[in-house]
mmCIF file of C-alpha atoms in Angstrom:
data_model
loop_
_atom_site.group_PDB
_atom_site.id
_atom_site.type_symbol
_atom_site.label_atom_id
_atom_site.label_comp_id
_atom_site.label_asym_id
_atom_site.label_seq_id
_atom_site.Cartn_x
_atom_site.Cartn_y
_atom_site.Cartn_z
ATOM 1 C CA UNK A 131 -20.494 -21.596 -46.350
ATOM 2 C CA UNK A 132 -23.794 -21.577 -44.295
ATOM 3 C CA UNK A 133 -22.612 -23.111 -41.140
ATOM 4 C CA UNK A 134 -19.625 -20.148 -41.448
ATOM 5 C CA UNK A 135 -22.243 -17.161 -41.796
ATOM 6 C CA UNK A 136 -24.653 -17.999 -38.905
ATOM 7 C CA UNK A 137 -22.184 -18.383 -36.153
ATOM 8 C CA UNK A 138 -20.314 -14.742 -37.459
ATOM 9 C CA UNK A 139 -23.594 -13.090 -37.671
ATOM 10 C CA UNK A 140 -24.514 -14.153 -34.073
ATOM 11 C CA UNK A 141 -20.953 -12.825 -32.840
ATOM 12 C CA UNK A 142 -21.666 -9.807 -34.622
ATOM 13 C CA UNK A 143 -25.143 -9.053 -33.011
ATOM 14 C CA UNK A 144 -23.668 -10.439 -29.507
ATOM 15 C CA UNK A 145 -21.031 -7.662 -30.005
ATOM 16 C CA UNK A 146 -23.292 -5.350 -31.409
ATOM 17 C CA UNK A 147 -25.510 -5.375 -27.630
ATOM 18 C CA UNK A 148 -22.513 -5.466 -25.801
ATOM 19 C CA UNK A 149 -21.078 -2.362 -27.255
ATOM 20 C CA UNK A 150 -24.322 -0.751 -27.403
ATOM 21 C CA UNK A 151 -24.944 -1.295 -23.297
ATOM 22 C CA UNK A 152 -21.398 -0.027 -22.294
ATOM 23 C CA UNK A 153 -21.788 3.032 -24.678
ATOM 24 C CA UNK A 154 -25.341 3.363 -22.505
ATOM 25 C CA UNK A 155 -24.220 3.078 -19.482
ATOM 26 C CA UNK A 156 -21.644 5.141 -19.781
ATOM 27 C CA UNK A 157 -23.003 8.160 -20.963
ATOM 28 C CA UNK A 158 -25.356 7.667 -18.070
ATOM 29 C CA UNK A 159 -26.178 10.377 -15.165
ATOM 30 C CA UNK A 160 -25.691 7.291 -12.591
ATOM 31 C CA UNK A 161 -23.453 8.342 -9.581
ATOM 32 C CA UNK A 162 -24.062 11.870 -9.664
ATOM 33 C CA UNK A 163 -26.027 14.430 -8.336
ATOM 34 C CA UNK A 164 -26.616 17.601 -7.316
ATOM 35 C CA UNK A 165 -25.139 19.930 -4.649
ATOM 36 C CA UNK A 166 -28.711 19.889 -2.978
ATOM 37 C CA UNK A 167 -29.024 16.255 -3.089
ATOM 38 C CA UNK A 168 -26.372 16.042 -0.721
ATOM 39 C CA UNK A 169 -26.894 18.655 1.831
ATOM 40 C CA UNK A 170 -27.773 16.961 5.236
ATOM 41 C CA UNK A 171 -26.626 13.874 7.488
ATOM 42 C CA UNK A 172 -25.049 10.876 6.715
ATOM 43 C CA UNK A 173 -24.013 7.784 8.741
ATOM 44 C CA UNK A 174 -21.560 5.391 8.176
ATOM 45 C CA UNK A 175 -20.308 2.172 9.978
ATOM 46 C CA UNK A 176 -18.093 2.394 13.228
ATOM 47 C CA UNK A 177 -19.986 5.872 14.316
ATOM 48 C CA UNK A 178 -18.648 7.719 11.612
ATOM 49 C CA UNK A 179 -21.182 10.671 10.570
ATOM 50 C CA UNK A 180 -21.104 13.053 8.079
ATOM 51 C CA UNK A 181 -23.462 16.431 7.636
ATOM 52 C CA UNK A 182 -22.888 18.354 4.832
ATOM 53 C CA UNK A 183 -24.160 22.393 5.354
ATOM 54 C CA UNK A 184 -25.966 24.238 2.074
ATOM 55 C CA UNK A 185 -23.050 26.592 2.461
ATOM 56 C CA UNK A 186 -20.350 24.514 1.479
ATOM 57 C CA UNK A 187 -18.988 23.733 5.382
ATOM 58 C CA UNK A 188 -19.242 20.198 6.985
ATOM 59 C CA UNK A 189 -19.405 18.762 10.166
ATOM 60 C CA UNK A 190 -17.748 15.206 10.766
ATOM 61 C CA UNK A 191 -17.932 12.514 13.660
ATOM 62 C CA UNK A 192 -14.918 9.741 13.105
ATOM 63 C CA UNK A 193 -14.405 9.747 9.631
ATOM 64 C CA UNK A 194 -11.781 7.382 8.354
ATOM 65 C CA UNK A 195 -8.880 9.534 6.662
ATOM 66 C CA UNK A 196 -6.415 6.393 5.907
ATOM 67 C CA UNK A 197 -7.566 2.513 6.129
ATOM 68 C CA UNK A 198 -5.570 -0.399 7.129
ATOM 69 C CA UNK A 199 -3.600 -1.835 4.045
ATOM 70 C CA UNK A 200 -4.794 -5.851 4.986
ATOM 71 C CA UNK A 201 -8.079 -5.608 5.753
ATOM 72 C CA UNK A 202 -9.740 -2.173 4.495
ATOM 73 C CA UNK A 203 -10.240 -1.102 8.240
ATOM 74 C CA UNK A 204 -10.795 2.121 8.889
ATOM 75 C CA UNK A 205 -8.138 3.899 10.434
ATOM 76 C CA UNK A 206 -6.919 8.032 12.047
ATOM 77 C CA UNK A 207 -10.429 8.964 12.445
ATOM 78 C CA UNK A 208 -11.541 12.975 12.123
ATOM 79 C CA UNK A 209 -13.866 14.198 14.134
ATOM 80 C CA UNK A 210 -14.585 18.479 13.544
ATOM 81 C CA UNK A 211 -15.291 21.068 10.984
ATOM 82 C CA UNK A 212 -14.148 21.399 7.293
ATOM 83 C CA UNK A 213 -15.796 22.018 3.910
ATOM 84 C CA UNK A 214 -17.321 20.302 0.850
ATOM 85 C CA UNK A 215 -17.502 20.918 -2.620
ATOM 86 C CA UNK A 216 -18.970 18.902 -5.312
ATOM 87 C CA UNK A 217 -16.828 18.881 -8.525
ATOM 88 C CA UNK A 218 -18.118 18.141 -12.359
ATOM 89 C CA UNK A 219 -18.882 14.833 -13.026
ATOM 90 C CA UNK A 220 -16.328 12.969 -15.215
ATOM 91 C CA UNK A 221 -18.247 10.987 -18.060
ATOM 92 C CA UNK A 222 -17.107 7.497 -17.434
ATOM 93 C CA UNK A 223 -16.740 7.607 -13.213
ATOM 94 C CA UNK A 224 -18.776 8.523 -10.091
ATOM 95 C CA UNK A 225 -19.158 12.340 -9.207
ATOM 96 C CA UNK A 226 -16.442 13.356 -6.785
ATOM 97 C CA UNK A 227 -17.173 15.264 -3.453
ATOM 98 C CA UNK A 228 -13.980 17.082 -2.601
ATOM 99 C CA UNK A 229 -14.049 17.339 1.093
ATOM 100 C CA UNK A 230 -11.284 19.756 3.398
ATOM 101 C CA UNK A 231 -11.398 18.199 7.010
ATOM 102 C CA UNK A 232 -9.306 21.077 8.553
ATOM 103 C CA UNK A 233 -5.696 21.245 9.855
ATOM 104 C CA UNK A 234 -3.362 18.486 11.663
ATOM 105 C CA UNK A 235 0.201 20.392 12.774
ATOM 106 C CA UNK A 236 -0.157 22.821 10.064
ATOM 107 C CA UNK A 237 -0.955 20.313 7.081
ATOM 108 C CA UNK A 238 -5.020 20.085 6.150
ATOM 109 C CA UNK A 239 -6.331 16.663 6.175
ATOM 110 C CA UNK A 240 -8.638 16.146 3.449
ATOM 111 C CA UNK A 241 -10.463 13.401 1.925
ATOM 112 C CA UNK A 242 -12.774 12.329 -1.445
ATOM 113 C CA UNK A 243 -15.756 11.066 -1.856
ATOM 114 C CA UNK A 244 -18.063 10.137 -4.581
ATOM 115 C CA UNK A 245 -21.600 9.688 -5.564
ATOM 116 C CA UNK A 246 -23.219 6.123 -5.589
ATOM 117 C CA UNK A 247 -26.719 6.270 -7.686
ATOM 118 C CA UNK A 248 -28.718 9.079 -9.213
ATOM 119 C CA UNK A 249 -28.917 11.907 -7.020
ATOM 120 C CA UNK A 250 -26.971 10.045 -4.289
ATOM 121 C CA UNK A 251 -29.934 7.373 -3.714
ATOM 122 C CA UNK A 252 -27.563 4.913 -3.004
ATOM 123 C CA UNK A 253 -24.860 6.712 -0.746
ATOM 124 C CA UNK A 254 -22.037 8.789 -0.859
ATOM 125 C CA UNK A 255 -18.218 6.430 -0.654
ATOM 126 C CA UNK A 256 -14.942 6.852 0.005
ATOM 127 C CA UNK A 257 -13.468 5.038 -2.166
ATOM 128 C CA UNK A 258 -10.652 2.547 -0.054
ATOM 129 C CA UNK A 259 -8.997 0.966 -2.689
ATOM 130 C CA UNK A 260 -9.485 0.947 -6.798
ATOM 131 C CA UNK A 261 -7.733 -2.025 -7.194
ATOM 132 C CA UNK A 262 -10.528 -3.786 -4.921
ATOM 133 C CA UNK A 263 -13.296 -1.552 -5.555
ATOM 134 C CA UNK A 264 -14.091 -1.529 -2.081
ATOM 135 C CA UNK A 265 -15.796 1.594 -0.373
ATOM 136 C CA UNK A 266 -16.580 2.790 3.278
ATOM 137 C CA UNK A 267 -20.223 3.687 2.911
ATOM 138 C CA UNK A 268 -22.735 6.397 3.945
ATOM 139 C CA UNK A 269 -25.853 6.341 3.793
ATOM 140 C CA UNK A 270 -29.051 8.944 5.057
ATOM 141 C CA UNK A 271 -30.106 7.874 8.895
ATOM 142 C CA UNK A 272 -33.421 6.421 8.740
ATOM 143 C CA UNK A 273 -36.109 8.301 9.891
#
């Protein structure tokens, strides 16, 4: 009977931790921020730039809209003015930036972002592909 308990009890305090951390970390404020954290410039790889006004309108320098299905390569780069707004923050996911990059033949091209760290410390993404997890990155210029 005693070599039965001690192995349950350790399962049981293994799966009390592990419960405990995902319950943490999900109630967490991690990948969000706030609409001030994000006003102002941000670079990405390939040229692509992003500035984001206080007033809700944005500036952008070849920003992917679509990326290649084999390799995550960004494709149909935007370069002009749209607008930003940054929704709520769903509990268990990134904060999303909705972002309106203007009109292409009558149809408005238009893109999402999200959050990465507290207060966007870490970047704002687009997200390329969920199945992947893989992002195209911004991050402030250095100064």
């Amino acid at each position: 009977m005693k070599k039965i308990v001690v192995p349950l009890s350790v399962l049981g305090f293994v799966m009390v931790v592990a419960i405990g951390s995902f319950l943490f970390s999900a109630g967490s404020d991690n990948g969000s921020a706030n609409a001030s954290d994000l006003v102002g410039s941000w670079s990405g790889s390939q040229g692509a730039e992003l500035t984001l006004h206080k007033d809700g309108s944005l500036t952008a320098v070849k920003v992917p809209t679509t990326f290649s299905a084999e390799d995550d390569t960004p494709i149909k780069p935007f370069t002009g003015k749209g607008s930003w707004k940054l929704m709520e923050k769903p509990r268990y996911d990134d904060q999303e930036i909705e972002v309106s990059l203007g009109d292409v033949f009558g149809s408005k091209i238009g893109t999402q972002l999200k959050v990465n760290g507290k207060g966007a410390r870490d970047g704002i993404y687009i997200p390329i592909s969920e199945d992947s997890g893989a992002k195209f990155l911004f991050k402030r210029p250095r100064q």
